[in-house]
Coordinates of C-alpha atoms in Angstrom, one line a residue:
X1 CA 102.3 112.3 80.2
X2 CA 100.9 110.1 82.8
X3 CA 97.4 110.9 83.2
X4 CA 96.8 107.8 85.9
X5 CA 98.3 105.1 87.8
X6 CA 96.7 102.0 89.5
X7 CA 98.6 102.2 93.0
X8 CA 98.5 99.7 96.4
X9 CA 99.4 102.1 99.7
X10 CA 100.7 100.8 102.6
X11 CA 100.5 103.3 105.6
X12 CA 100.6 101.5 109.0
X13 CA 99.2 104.8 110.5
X14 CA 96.1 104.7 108.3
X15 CA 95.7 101.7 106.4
X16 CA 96.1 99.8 103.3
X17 CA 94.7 101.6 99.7
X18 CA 94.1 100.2 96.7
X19 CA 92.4 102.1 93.2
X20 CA 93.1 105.1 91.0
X21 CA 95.0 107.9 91.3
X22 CA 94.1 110.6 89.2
X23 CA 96.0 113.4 88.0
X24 CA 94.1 116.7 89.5
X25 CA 94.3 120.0 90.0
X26 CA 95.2 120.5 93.8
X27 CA 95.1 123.9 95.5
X28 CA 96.0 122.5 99.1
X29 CA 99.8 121.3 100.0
X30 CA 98.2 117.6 99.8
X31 CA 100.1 115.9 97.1
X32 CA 97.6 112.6 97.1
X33 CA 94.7 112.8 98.1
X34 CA 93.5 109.4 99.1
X35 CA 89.3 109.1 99.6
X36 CA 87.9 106.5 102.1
X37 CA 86.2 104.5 99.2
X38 CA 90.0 103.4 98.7
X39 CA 90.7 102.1 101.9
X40 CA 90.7 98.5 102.1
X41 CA 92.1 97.6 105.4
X42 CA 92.4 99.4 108.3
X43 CA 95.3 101.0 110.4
X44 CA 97.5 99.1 112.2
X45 CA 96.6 99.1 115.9
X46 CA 99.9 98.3 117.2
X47 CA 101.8 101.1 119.1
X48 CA 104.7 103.4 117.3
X49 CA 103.9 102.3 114.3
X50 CA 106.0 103.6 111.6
X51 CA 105.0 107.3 109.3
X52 CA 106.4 106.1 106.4
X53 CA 104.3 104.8 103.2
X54 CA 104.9 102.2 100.9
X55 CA 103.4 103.3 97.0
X56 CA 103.1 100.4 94.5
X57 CA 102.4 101.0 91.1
X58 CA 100.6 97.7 89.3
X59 CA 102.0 96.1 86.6
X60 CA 100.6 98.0 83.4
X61 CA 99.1 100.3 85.7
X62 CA 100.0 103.6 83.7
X63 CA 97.6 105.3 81.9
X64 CA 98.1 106.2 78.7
X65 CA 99.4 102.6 77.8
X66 CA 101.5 102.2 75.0
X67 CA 98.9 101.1 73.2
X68 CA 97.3 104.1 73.1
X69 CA 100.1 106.6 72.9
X70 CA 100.1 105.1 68.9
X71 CA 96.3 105.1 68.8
X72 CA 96.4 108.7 69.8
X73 CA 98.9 109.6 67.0
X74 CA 96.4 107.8 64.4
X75 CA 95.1 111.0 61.9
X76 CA 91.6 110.6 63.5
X77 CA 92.6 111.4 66.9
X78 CA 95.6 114.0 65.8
X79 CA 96.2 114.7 62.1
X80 CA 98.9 116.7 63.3
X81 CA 101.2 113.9 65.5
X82 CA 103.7 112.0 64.2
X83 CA 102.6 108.6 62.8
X84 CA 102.9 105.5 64.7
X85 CA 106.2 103.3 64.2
X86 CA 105.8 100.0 61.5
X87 CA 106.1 98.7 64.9
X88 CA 102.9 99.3 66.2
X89 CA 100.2 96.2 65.7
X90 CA 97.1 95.8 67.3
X91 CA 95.1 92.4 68.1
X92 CA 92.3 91.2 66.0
X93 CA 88.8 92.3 67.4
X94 CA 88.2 89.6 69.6
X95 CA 85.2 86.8 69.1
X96 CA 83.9 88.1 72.0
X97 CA 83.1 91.6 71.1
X98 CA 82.3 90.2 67.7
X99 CA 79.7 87.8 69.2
X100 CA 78.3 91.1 71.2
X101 CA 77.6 93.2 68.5
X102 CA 75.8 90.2 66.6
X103 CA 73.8 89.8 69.5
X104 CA 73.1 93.5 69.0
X105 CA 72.1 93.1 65.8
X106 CA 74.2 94.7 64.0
X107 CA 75.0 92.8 60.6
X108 CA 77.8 90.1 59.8
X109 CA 78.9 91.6 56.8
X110 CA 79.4 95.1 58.9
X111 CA 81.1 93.0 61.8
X112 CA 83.7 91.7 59.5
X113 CA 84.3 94.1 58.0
X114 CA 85.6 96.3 60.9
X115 CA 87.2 93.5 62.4
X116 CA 89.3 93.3 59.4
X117 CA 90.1 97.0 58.6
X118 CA 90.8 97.3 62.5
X119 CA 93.2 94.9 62.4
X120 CA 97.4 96.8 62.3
X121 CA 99.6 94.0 61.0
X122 CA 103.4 95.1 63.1
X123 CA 105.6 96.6 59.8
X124 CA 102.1 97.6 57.5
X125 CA 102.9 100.0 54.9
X126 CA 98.9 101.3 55.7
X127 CA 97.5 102.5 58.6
X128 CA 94.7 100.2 59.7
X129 CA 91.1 102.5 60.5
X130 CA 91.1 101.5 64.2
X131 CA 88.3 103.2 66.0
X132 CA 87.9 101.0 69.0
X133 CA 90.2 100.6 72.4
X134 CA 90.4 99.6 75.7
X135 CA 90.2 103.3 78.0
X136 CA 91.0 103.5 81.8
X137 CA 88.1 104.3 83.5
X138 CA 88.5 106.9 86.4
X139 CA 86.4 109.3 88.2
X140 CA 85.9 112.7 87.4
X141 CA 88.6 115.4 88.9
X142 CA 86.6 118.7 88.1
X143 CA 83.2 117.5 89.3
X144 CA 81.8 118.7 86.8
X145 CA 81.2 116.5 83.8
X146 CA 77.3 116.2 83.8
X147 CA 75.6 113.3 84.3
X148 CA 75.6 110.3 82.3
X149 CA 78.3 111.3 80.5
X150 CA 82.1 110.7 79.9
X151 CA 85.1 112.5 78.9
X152 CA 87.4 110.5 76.2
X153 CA 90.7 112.5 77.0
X154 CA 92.7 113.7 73.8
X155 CA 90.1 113.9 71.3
X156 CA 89.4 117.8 71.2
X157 CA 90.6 117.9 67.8
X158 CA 90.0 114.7 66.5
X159 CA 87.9 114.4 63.4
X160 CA 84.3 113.2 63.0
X161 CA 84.3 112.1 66.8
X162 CA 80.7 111.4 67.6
X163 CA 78.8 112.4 70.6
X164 CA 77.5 109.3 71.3
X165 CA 80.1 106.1 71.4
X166 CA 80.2 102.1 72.5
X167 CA 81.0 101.0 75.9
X168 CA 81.5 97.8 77.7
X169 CA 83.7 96.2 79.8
X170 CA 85.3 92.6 79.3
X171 CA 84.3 89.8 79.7
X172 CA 80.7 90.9 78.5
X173 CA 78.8 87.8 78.2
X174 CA 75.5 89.2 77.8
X175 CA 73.5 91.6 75.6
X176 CA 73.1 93.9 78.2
X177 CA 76.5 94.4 79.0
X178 CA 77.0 96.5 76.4
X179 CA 75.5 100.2 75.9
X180 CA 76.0 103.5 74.2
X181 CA 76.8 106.6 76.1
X182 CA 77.2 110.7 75.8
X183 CA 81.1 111.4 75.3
X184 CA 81.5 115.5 76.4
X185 CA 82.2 117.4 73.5
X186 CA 81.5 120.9 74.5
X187 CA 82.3 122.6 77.7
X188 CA 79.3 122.6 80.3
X189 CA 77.6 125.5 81.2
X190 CA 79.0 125.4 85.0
X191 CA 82.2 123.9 84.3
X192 CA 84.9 126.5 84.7
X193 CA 86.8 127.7 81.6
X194 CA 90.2 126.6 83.4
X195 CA 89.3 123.2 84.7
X196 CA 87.9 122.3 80.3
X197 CA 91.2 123.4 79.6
X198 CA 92.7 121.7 81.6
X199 CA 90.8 118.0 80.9
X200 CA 91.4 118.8 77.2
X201 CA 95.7 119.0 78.0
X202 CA 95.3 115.6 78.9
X203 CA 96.3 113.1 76.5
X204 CA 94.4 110.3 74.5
X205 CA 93.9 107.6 76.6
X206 CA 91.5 107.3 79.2
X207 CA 87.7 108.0 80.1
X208 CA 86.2 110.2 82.7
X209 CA 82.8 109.3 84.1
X210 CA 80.6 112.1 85.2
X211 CA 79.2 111.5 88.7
X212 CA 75.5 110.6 89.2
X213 CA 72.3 112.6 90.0
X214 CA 71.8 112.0 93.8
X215 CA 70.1 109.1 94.5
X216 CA 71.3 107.3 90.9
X217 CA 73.7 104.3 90.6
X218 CA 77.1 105.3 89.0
X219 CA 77.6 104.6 85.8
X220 CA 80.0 102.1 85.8
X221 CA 78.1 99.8 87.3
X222 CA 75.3 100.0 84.7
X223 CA 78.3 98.8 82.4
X224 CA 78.6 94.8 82.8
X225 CA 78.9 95.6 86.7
X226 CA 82.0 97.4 86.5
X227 CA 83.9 100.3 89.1
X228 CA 86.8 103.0 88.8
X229 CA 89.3 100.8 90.7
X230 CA 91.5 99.7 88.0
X231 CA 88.9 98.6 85.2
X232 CA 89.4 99.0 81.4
X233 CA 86.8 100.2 79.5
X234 CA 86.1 98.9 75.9
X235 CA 85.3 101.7 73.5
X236 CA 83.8 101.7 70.2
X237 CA 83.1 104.8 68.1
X238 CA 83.1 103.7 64.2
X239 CA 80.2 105.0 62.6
X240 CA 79.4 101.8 60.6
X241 CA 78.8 99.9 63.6
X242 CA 77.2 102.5 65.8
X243 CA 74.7 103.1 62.8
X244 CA 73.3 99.7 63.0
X245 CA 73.3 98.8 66.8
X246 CA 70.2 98.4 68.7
X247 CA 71.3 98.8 72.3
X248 CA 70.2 101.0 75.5
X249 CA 71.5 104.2 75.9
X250 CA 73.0 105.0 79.3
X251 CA 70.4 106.9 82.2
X252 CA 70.2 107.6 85.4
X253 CA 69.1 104.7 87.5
X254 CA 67.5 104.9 90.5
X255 CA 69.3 103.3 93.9
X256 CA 66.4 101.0 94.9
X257 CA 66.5 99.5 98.3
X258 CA 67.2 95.9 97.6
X259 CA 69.7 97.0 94.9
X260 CA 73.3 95.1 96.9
X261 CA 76.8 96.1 96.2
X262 CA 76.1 99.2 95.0
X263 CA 77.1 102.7 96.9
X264 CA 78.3 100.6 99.5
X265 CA 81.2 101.2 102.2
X266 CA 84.2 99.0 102.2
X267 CA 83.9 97.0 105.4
X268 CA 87.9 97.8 106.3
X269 CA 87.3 96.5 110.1
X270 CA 87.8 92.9 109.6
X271 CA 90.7 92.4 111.7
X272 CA 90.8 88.7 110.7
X273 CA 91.1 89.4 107.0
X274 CA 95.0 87.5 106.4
X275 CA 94.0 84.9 108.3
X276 CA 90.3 84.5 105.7
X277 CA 92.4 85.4 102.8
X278 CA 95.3 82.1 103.7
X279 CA 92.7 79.8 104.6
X280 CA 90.6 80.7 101.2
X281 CA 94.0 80.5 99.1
X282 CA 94.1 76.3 100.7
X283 CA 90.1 75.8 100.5
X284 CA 90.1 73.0 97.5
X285 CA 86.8 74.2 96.8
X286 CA 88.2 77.6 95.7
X287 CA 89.8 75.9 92.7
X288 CA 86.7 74.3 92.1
X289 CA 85.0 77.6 91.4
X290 CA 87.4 78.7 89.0
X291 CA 87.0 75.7 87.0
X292 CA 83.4 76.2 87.6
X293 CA 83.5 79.9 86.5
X294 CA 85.8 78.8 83.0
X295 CA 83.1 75.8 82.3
X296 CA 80.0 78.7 82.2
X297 CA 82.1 81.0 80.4
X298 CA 82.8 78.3 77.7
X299 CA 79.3 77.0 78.3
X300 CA 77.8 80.7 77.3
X301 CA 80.1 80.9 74.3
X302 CA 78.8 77.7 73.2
X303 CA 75.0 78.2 73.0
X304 CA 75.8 82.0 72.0
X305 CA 77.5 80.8 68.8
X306 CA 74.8 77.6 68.1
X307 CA 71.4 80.3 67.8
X308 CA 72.7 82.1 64.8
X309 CA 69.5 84.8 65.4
X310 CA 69.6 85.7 69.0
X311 CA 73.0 85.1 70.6
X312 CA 73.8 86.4 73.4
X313 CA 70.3 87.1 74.0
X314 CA 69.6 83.0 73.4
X315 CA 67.7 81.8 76.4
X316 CA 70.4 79.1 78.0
X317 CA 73.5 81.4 76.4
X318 CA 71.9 84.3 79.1
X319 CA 71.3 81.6 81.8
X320 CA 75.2 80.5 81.6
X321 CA 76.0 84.1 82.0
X322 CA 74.3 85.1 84.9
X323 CA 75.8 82.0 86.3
X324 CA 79.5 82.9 85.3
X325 CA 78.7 86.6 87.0
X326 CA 77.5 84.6 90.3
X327 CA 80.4 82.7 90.3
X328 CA 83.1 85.2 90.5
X329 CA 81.0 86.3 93.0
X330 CA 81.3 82.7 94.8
X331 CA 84.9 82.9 94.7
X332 CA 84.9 86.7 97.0
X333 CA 82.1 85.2 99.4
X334 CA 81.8 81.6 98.8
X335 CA 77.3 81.7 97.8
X336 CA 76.4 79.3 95.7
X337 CA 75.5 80.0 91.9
X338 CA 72.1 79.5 90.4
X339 CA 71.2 77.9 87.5
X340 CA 68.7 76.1 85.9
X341 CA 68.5 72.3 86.8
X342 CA 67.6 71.9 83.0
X343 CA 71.1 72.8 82.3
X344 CA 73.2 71.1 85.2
X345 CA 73.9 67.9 83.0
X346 CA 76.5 70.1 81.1
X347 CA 78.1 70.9 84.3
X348 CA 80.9 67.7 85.6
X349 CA 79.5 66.5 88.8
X350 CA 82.2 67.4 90.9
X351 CA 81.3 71.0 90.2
X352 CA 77.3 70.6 90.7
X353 CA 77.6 70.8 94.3
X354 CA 78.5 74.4 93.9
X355 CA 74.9 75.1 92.2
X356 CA 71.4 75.5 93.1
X357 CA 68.6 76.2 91.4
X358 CA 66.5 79.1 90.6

């Protein structure tokens, strides 16, 4: 049933690996196919080194979680499976998402009311009408999903699916880290009859990005900077919400030439990289950040929450958020994080001297 699992590879002879494996339909003797985008750290140079491989699975790194093996028994995604167990419960739509889709102006009333039909108490009697989820995001094994587009997995007979659904990734701190996008419903014109088959034997519980027109940004990276190395995608497809939410709709994106971080090459060559990783682990400035990085979040959360019209899209409430982005950032390659000099007063002074301004 497993459709994907989120690995770490340890071959002395080649290197280490770390991502997404994705089930596939192979025609060559190779059982795992391993691309050089998942290499993070070169082969060993030392002499004799061993053939053998060491394969990790991550914790929860499974795909279709538990989670949604009941979601994809729910009578909207298979009328025909066999209902959940009064064991299955699901978490109330967080204040987060809830705060996003506000900021997207979509109204109060219709926010809580999905939150609360959404919400599965463990032993209810009543189904709850859950049309949201968190979805695995992995790249696309036929190569042939167009564009801009995604394939949910297990939803070829669900009812009333739309063609159109939610998608963000957490934590999505500003407006534009949410967006709507084409979910595949039909197979493509030059997608072999075999290979929709196949992706439609797959069950509920992941999403398949299409790859980009040449020259365009992937997709995941247009959602709240995300990749396909492990990531969970939130989902959202209820009608009543997706009706009233004013948000962009997923393009190509042109690669522009000061665009960073995107399309790049893992540099694997840095020989030194145990000895950078130990001496960042001791740095006291690398706790520093993280409280830095929890201060902003709780910072953007605050002046979200205070401008009851805008938001998200409230002038400091972005400000904060571009700063919490820069400042995971920080922690990977130590830059500092901008942010306005208006705003450093609500920052402790021990923590300014990670800042500058814009």
């Amino acid at each position: 049933e497993a459709i994907c699992i989120q690995v770490r590879i340890f071959i002395p002879m080649m290197g280490v690996y770390k991502g997404m494996l994705m089930k596939k339909k192979i025609t060559s003797d190779e059982k795992i196919l391993l691309p050089e985008s998942m290499k993070k750290i070169s082969a060993s140079k030392q002499s004799n080194v061993s053939k053998k491989a060491c394969l990790l699975v991550t914790q929860a790194g499974v795909d279709p979680s538990p989670n949604n093996q009941y979601i994809g028994r729910l009578p909207f995604i298979n009328l025909d499976a066999k209902k959940p167990p009064k064991s299955f419960e699901t978490k109330k739509l967080s204040e987060m998402f809830q705060r996003l889709f506000k900021s997207l102006q979509v109204p109060d009333n219709i926010v809580k009311d999905y939150a609360k039909r959404s919400f599965q108490k463990k032993g209810s009697k009543k189904l709850a009408d859950i049309r949201h989820t968190f979805l695995r995001g992995v790249a696309d094994p036929t190569g042939q999903i167009p564009a801009n587009s995604v394939f949910v997995t297990g939803i070829h007979i669900a009812m009333d699916f739309p063609s159109e659904m939610f998608i963000t990734r957490s934590p999505c701190l500003k407006s534009s880290d949410g967006c709507l996008i084409k979910v595949m419903k039909e197979k493509p014109t030059s997608m072999a009859e075999d290979d929709y088959l196949w992706l439609n034997s797959l069950p509920f519980g992941a999403i398949i990005f299409g790859f980009p027109e040449h020259g365009c940004k992937p997709i995941p990276t247009l959602i709240a900077d995300g990749d396909l190395d492990g990531d969970r995608y939130f989902c959202l497809w209820d009608e009543s919400v997706l009706n009233h939410i004013s948000c962009r709709s997923l393009s190509s994106t042109p690669i522009l030439h000061q665009d960073e971080n995107v399309l790049t090459k893992v540099d694997n060559t840095n020989e030194g990289w145990f000895r950078d990783t130990q001496e960042l682990m001791i740095d006291p400035s690398f706790r520093e950040i993280h409280q830095l990085t929890t201060k902003l979040y709780s910072l953007n959360k605050k002046a979200a929450d205070k401008d009851k019209s805008k938001f998200l899209r409230n002038e400091d409430a972005e400000a904060y958020a571009n700063a919490f982005n820069e400042s995971l950032k920080n922690q990977k390659h130590g830059t500092k994080v901008r942010l306005p000099h208006k705003l450093w007063d609500s920052i402790p002074a021990k923590l300014q001297v990670h800042l500058t301004e814009i």
